[in-house]
PDB file of C-alpha atoms and ligand atoms in Angstrom:
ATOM      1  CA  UNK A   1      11.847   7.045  32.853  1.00 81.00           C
ATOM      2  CA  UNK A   2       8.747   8.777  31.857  1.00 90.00           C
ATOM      3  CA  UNK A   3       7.704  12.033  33.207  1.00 96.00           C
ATOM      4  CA  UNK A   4       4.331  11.947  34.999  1.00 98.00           C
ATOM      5  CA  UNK A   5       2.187  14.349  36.815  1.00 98.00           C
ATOM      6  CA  UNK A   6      -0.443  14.149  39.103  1.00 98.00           C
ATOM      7  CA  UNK A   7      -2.868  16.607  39.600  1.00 98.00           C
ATOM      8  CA  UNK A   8      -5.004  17.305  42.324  1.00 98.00           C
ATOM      9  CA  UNK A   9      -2.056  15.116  44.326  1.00 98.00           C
ATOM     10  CA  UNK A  10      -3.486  17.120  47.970  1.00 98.00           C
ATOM     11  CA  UNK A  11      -6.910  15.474  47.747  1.00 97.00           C
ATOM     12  CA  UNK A  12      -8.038  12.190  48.799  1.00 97.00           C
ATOM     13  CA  UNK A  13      -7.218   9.571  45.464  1.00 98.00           C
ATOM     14  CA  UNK A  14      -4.221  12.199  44.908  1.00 98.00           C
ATOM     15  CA  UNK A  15      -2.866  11.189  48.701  1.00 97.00           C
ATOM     16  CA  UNK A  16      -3.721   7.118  47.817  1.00 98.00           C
ATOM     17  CA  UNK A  17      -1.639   7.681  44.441  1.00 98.00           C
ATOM     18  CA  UNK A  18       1.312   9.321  45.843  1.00 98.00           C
ATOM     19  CA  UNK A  19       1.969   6.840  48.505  1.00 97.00           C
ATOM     20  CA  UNK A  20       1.767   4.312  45.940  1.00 98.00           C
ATOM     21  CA  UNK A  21       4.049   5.945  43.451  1.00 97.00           C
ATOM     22  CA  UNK A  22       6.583   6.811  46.377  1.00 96.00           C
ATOM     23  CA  UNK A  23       6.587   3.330  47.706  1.00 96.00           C
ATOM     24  CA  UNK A  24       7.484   2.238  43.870  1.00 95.00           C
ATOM     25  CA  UNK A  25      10.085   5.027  43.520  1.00 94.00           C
ATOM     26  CA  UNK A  26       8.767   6.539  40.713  1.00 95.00           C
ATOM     27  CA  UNK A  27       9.362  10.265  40.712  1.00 96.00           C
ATOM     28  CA  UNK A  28       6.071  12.364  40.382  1.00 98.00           C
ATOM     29  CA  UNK A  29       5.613  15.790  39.904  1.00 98.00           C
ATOM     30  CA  UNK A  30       2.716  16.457  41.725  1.00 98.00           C
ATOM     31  CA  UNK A  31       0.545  19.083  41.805  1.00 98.00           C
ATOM     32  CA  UNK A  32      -2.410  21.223  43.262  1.00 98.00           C
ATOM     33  CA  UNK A  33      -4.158  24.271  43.743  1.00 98.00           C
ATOM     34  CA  UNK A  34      -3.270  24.292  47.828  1.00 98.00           C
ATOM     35  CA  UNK A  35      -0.280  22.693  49.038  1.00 97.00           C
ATOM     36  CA  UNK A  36       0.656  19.181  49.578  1.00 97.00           C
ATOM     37  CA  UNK A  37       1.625  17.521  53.136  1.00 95.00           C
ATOM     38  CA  UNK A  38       4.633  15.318  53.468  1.00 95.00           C
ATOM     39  CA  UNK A  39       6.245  16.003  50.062  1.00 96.00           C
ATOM     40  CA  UNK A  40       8.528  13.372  49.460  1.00 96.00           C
ATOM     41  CA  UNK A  41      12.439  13.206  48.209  1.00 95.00           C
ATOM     42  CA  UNK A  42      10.810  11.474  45.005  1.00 96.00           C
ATOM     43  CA  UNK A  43       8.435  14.396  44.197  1.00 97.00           C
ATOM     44  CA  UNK A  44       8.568  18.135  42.661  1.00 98.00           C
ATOM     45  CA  UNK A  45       5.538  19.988  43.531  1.00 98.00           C
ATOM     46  CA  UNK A  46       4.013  22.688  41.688  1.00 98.00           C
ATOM     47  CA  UNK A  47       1.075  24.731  43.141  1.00 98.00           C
ATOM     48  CA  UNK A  48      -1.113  26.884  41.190  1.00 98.00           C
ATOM     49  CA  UNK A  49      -4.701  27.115  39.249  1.00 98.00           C
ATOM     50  CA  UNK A  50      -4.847  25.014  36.475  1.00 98.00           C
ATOM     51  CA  UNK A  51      -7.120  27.840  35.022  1.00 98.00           C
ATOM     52  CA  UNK A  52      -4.632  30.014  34.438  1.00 98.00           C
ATOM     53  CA  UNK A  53      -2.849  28.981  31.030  1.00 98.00           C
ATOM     54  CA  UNK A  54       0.670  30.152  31.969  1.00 98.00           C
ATOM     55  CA  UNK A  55       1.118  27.801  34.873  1.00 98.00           C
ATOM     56  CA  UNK A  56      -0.387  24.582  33.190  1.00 98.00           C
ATOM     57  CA  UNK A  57       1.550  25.214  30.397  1.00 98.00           C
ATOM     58  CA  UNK A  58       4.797  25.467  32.455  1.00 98.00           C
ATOM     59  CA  UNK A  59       3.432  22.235  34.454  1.00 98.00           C
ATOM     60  CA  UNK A  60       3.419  20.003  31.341  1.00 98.00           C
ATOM     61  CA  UNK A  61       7.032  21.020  30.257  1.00 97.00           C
ATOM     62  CA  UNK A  62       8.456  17.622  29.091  1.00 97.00           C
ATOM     63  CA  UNK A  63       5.482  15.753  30.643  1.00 98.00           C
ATOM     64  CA  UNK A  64       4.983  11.938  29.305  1.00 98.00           C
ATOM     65  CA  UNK A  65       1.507  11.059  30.881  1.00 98.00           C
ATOM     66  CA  UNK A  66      -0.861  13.387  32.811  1.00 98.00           C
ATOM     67  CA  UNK A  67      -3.119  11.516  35.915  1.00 98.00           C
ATOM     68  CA  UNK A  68      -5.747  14.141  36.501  1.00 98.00           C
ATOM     69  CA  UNK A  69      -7.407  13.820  39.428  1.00 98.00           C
ATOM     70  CA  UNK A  70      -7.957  17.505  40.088  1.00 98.00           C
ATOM     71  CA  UNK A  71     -11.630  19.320  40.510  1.00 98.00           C
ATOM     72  CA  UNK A  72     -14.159  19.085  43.209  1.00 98.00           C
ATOM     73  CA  UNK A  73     -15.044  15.756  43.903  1.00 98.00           C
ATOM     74  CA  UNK A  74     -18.825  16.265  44.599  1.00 97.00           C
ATOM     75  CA  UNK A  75     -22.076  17.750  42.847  1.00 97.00           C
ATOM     76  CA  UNK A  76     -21.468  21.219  44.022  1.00 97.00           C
ATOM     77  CA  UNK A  77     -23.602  24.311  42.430  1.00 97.00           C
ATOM     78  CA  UNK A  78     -22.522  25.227  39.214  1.00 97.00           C
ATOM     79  CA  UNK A  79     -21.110  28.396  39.926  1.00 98.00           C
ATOM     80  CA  UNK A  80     -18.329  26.207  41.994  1.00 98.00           C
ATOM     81  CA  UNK A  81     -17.551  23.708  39.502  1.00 98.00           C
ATOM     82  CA  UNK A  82     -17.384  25.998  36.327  1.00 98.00           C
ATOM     83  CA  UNK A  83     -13.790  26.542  37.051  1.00 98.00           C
ATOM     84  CA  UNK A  84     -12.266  23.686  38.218  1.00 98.00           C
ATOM     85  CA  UNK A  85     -14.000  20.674  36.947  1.00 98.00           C
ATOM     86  CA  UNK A  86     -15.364  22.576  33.330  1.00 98.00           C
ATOM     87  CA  UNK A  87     -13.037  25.136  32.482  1.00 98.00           C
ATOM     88  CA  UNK A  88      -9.703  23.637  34.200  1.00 98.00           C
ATOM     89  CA  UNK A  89     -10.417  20.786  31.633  1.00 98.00           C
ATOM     90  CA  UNK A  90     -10.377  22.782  28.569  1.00 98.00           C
ATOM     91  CA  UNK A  91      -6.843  24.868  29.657  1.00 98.00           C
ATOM     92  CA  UNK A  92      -5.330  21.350  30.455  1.00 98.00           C
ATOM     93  CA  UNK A  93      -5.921  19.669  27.289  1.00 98.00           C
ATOM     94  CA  UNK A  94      -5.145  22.733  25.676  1.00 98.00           C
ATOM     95  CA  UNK A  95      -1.420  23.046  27.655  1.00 98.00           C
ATOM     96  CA  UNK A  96      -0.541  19.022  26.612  1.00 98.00           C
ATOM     97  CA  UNK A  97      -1.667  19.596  22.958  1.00 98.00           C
ATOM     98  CA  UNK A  98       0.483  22.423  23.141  1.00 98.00           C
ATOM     99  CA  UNK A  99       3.614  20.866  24.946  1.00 98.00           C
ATOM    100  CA  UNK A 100       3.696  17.692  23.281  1.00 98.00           C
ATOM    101  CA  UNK A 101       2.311  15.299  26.237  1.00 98.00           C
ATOM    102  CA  UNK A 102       1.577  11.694  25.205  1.00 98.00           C
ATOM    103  CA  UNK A 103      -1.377  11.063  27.474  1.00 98.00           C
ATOM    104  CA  UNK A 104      -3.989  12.363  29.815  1.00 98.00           C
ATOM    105  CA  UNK A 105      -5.523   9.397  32.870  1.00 98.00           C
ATOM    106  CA  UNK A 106      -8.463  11.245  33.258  1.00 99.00           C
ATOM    107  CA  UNK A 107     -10.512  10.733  36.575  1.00 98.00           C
ATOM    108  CA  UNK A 108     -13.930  10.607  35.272  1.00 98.00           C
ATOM    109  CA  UNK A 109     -16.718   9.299  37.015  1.00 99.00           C
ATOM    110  CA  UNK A 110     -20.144   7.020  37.473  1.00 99.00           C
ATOM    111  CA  UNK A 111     -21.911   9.890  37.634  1.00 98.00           C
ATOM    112  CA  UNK A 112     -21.300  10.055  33.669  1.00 99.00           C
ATOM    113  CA  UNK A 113     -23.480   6.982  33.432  1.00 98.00           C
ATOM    114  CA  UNK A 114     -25.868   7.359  37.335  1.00 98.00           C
ATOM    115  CA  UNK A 115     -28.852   7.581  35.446  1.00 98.00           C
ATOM    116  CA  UNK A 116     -29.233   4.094  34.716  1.00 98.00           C
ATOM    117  CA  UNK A 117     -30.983   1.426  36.798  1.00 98.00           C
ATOM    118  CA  UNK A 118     -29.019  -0.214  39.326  1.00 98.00           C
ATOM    119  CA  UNK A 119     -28.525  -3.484  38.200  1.00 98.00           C
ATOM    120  CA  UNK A 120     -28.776  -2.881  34.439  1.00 98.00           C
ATOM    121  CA  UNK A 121     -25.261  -4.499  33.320  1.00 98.00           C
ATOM    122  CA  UNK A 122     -23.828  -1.355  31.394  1.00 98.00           C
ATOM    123  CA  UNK A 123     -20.612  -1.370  29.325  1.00 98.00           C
ATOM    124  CA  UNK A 124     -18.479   1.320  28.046  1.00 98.00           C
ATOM    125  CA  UNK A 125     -20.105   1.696  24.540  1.00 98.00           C
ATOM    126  CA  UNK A 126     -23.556   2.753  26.451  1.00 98.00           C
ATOM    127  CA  UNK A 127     -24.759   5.950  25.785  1.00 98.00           C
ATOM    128  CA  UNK A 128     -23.755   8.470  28.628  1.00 98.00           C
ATOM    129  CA  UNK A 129     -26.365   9.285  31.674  1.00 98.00           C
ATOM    130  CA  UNK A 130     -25.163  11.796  33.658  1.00 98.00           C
ATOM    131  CA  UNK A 131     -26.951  12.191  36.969  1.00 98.00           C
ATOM    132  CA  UNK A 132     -26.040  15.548  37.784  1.00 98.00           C
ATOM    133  CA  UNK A 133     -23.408  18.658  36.618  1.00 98.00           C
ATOM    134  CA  UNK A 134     -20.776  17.034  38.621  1.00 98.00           C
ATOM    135  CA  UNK A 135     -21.680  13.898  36.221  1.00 98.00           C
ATOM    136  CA  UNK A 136     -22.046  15.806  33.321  1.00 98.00           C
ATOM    137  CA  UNK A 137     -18.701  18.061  33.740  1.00 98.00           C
ATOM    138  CA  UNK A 138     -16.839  14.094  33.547  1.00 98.00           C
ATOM    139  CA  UNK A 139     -18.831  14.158  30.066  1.00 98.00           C
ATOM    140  CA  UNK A 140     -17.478  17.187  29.235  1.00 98.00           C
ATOM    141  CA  UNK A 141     -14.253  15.874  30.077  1.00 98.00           C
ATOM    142  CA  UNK A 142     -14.467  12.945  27.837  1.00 98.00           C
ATOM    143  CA  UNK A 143     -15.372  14.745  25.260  1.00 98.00           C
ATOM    144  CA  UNK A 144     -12.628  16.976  25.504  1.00 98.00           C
ATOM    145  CA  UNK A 145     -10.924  13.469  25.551  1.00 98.00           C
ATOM    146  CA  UNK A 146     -12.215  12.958  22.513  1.00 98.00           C
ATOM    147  CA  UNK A 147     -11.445  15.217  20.685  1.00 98.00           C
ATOM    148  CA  UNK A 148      -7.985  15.843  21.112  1.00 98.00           C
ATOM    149  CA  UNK A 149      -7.532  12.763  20.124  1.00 98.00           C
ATOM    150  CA  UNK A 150      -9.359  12.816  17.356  1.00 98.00           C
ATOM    151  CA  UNK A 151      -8.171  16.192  16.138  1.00 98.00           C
ATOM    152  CA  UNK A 152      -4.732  16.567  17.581  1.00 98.00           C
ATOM    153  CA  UNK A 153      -3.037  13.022  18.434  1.00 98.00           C
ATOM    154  CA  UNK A 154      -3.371  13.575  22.210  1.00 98.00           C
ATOM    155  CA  UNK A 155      -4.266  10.021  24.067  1.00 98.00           C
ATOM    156  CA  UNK A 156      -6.796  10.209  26.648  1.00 98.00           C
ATOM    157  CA  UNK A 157      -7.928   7.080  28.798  1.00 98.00           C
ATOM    158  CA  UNK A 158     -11.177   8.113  30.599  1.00 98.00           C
ATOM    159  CA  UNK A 159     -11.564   6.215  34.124  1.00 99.00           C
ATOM    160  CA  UNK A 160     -14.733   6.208  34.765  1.00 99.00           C
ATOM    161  CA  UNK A 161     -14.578   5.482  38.624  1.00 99.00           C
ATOM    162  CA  UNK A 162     -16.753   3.831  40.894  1.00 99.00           C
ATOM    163  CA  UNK A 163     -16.301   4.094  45.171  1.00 98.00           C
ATOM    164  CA  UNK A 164     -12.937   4.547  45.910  1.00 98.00           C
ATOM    165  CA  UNK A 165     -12.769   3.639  49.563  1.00 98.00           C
ATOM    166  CA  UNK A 166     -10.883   1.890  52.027  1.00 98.00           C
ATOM    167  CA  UNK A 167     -13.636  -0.662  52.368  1.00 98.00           C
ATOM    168  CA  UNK A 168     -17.053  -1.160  51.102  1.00 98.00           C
ATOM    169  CA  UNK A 169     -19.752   0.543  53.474  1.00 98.00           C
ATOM    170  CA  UNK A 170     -23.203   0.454  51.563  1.00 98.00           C
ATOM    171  CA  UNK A 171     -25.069  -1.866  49.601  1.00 98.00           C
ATOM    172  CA  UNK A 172     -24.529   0.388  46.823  1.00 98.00           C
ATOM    173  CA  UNK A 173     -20.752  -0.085  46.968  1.00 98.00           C
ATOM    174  CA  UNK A 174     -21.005  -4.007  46.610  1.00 98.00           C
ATOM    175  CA  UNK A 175     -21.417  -2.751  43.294  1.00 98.00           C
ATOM    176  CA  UNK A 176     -19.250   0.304  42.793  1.00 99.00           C
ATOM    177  CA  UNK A 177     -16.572  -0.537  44.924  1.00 99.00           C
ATOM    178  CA  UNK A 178     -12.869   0.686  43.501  1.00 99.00           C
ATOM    179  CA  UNK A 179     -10.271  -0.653  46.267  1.00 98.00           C
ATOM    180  CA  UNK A 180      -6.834   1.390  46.790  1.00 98.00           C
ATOM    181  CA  UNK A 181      -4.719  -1.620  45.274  1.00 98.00           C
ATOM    182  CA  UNK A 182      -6.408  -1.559  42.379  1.00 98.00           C
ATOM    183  CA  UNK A 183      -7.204   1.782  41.565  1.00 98.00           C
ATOM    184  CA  UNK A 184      -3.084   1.918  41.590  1.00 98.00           C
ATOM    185  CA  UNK A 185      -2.973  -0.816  39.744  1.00 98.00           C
ATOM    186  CA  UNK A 186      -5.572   0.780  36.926  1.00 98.00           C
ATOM    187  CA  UNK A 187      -3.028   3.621  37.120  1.00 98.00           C
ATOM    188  CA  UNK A 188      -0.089   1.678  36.106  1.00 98.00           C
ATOM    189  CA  UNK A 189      -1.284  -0.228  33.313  1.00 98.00           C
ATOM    190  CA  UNK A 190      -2.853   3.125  31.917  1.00 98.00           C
ATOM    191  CA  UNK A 191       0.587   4.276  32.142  1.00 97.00           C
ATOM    192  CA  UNK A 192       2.404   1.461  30.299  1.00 96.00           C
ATOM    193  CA  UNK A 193       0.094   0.886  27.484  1.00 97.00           C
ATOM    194  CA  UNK A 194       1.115   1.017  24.085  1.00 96.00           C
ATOM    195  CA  UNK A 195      -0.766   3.548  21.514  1.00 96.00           C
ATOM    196  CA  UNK A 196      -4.203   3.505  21.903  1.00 95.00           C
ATOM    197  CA  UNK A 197      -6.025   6.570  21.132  1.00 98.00           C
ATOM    198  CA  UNK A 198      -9.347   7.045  23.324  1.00 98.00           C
ATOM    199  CA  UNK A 199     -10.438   4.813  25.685  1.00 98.00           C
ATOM    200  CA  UNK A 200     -13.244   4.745  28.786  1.00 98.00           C
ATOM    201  CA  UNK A 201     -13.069   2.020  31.234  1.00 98.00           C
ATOM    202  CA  UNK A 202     -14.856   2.034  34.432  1.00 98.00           C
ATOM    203  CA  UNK A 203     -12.437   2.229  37.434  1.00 99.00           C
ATOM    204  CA  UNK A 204     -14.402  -0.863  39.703  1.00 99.00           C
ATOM    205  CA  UNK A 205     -13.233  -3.924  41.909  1.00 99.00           C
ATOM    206  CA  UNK A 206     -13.223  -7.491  41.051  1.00 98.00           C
ATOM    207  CA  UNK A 207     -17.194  -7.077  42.297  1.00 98.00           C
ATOM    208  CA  UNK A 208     -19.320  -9.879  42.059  1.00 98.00           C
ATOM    209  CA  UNK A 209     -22.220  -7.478  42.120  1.00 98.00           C
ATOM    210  CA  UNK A 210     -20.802  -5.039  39.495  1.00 98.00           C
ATOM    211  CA  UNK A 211     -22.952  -3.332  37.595  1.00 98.00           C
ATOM    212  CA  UNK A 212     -19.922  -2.244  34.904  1.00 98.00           C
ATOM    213  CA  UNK A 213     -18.629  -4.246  31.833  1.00 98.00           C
ATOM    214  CA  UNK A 214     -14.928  -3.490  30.917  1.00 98.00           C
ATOM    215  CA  UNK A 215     -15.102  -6.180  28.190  1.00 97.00           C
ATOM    216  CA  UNK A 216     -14.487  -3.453  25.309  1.00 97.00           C
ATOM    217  CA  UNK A 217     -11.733  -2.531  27.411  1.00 97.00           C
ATOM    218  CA  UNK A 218      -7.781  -2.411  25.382  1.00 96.00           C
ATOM    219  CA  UNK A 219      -5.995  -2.347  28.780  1.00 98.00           C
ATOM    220  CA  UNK A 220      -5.019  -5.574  30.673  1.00 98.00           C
ATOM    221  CA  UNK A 221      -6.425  -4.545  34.153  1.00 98.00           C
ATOM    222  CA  UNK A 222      -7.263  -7.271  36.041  1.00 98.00           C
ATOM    223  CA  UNK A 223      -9.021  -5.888  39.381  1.00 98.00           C
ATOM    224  CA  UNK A 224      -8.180  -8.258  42.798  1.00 98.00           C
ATOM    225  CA  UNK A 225     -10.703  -7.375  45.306  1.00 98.00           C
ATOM    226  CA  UNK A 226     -14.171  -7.689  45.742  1.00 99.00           C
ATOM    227  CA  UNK A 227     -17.013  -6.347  47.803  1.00 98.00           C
ATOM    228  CA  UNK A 228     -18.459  -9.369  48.147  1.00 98.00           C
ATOM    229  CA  UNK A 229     -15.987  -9.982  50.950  1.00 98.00           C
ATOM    230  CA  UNK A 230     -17.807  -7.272  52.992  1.00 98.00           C
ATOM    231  CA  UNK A 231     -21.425  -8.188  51.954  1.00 98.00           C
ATOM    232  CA  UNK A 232     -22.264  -9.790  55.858  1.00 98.00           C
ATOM    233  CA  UNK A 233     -20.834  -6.817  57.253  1.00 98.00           C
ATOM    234  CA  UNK A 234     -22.320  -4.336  55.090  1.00 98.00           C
ATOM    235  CA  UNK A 235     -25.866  -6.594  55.952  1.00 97.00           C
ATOM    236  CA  UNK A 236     -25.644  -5.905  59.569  1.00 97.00           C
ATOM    237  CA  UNK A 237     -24.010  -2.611  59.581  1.00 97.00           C
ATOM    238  CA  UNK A 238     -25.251  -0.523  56.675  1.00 96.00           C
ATOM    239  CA  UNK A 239     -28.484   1.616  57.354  1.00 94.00           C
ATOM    240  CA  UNK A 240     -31.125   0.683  54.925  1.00 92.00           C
ATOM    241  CA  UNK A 241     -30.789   2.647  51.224  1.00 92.00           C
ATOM    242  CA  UNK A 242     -33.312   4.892  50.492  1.00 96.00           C
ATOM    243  CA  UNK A 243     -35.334   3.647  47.691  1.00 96.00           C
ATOM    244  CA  UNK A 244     -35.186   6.246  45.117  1.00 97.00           C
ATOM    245  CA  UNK A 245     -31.584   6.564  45.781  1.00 97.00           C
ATOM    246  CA  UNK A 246     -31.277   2.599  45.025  1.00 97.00           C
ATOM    247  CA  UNK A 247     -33.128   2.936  41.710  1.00 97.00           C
ATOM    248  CA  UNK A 248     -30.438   4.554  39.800  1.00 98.00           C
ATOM    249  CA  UNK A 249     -26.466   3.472  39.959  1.00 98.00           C
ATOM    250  CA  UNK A 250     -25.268   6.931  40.806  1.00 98.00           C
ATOM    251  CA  UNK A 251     -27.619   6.695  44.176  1.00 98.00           C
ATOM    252  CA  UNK A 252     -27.819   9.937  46.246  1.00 98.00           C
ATOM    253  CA  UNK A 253     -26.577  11.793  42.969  1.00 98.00           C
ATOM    254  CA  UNK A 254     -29.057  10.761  40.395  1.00 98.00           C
ATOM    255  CA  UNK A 255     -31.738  10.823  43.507  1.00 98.00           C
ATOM    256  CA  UNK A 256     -31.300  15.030  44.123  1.00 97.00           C
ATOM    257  CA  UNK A 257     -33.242  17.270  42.387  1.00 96.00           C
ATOM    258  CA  UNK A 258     -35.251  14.308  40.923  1.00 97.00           C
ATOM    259  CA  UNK A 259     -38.900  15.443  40.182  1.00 95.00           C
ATOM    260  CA  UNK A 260     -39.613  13.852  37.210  1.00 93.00           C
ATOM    261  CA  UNK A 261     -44.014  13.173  37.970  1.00 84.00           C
ATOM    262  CA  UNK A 262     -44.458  10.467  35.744  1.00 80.00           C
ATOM    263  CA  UNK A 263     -41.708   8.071  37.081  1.00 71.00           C
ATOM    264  CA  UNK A 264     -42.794   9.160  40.908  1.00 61.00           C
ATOM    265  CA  UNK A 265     -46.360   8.639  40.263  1.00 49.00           C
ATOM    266  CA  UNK A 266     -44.930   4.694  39.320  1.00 57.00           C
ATOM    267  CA  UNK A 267     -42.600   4.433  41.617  1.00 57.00           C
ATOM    268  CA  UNK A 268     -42.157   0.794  41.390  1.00 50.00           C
ATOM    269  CA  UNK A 269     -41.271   0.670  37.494  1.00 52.00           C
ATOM    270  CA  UNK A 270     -39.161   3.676  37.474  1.00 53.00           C
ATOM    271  CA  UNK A 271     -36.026   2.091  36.970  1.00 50.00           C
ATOM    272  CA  UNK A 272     -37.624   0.528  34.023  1.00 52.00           C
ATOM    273  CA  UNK A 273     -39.381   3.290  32.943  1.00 51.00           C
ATOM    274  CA  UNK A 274     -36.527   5.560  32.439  1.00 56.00           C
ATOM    275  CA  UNK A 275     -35.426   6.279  28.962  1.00 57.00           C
TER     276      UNK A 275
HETATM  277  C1  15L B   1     -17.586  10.085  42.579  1.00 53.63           C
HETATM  278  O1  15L B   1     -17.252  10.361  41.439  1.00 53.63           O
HETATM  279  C2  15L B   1     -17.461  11.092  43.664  1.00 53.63           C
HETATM  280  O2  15L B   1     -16.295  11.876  43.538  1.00 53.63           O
HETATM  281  C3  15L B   1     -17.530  10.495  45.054  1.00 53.63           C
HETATM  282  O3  15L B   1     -17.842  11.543  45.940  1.00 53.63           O
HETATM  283  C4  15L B   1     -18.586   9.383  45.144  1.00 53.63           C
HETATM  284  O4  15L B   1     -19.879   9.909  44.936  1.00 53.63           O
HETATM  285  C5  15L B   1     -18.325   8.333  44.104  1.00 53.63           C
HETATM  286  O5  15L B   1     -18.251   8.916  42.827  1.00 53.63           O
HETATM  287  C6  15L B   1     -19.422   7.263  44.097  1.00 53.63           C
HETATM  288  O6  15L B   1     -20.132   7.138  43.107  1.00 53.63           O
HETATM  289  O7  15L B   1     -19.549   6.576  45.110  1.00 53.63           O
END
């Protein structure tokens, strides 16, 4: 059986992934930089700072496939993400080159890509758009991705992932959506497939309204759910978007900080505007 760890296990896909993996009896080694609650029979956990070379290098010790989820989930100031979503990056690929690991799952993001309009039908061969540092530390992790493959023979399938929530809440996510069944299904055919080098593929629902194209895509993931289902719901519940934050497919991400003049001064062609 292959020898996986998850990182960033404590945090909220970390919890959705273990529950999965424990309910399929696969033994995880799981890991984080706080500890985890509930640890099952099936898991080994490991706590400790994937900055710190010594640990990560111990932590990938016979390791077949690396999910890394870890790093802060949000645009936080710089200062706060240098170390665990830039520089975390950089001693983790190092550590699997080093022990021999087959493959890193890395969470990457939207936010790689938030700069384009919402609705503009993107695939995974676009050029990247990140909408903020958090979305430009997940192009700094794909280009880590990148080149350890290129240069050392280390696997890396980028997932660039959309809204993982229970349910759809916002007109936004009738496009972004990622449901819990299939993000763990995602997981498990990253896991199983054969040789293939460096990949992106955007981590979304079966979404009617999806703005992502997987069509380049190697891996035989075949999404179930859709937001569509929650489209009445979302209609009648859902406060109304605010419009700059609709423009661009990252939403409140790409909308923060954004002063560009000329596309304000026309607001109604920014999204086309935007090059
Ligand atoms: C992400 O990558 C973030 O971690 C999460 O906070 C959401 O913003 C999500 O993307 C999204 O785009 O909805």
């Amino acid at each position: 059986m292959k020898k996986i760890v998850l990182t960033g296990a404590a945090g909220r896909i970390g919890s959705v992934v273990r529950a999965h993996f424990a309910a399929a009896r696969q033994p995880l080694l799981i890991s984080d930089i706080r500890p985890c609650l509930a640890v099952t029979p099936g898991e080994t956990e490991r706590v400790g700072d994937l900055c710190d070379a010594a640990f990560t290098r111990n932590l990938l010790s016979d390791v077949d496939t690396v999910i890394h989820m870890a790093g802060i989930p949000d645009d936080r100031p710089l200062a706060e993400l240098i170390g665990p979503n830039f520089l975390a990056l950089n001693t983790l690929y190092t550590a699997a080159q080093e022990m021999g690991v087959r493959r890193v799952v890395f969470a990457s993001s939207n936010h790689a890509t938030g700069m384009y309009p919402a609705g503009q039908i993107i695939d995974t061969q676009v050029a990247v758009k990140p909408d903020s540092d958090y979305g430009a530390a997940k192009v700094w992790g794909e280009a880590l991705g990148r080149m350890f493959w290129d240069k050392h023979g280390l696997e890396t399938i980028c997932l660039r992932i959309g809204s993982f929530t229970e349910r759809p809440v916002s007109v936004r996510h009738l496009s972004t959506w990622l449901s819990h069944r299939d993000l763990c299904a995602l997981l498990e055919v990253c896991i199983e497939a054969p040789r293939l080098g460096f990949e992106i593929i955007y981590g979304v629902s079966a979404n009617t309204r999806s703005w992502w194209d997987n069509r380049h895509s190697r891996l035989p993931y075949r999404p179930l759910d859709n937001a569509e289902d929650y489209a009445e719901r979302i209609a009648r519940e859902a406060p109304p978007a605010d419009p700059l934050e609709a423009r661009f497919q990252g939403g409140d991400f790409a909308a923060r900080y954004f002063n560009r003049a000329d596309e304000r001064a026309n607001e109604s062609g920014l999204a086309d505007n935007l090059t």
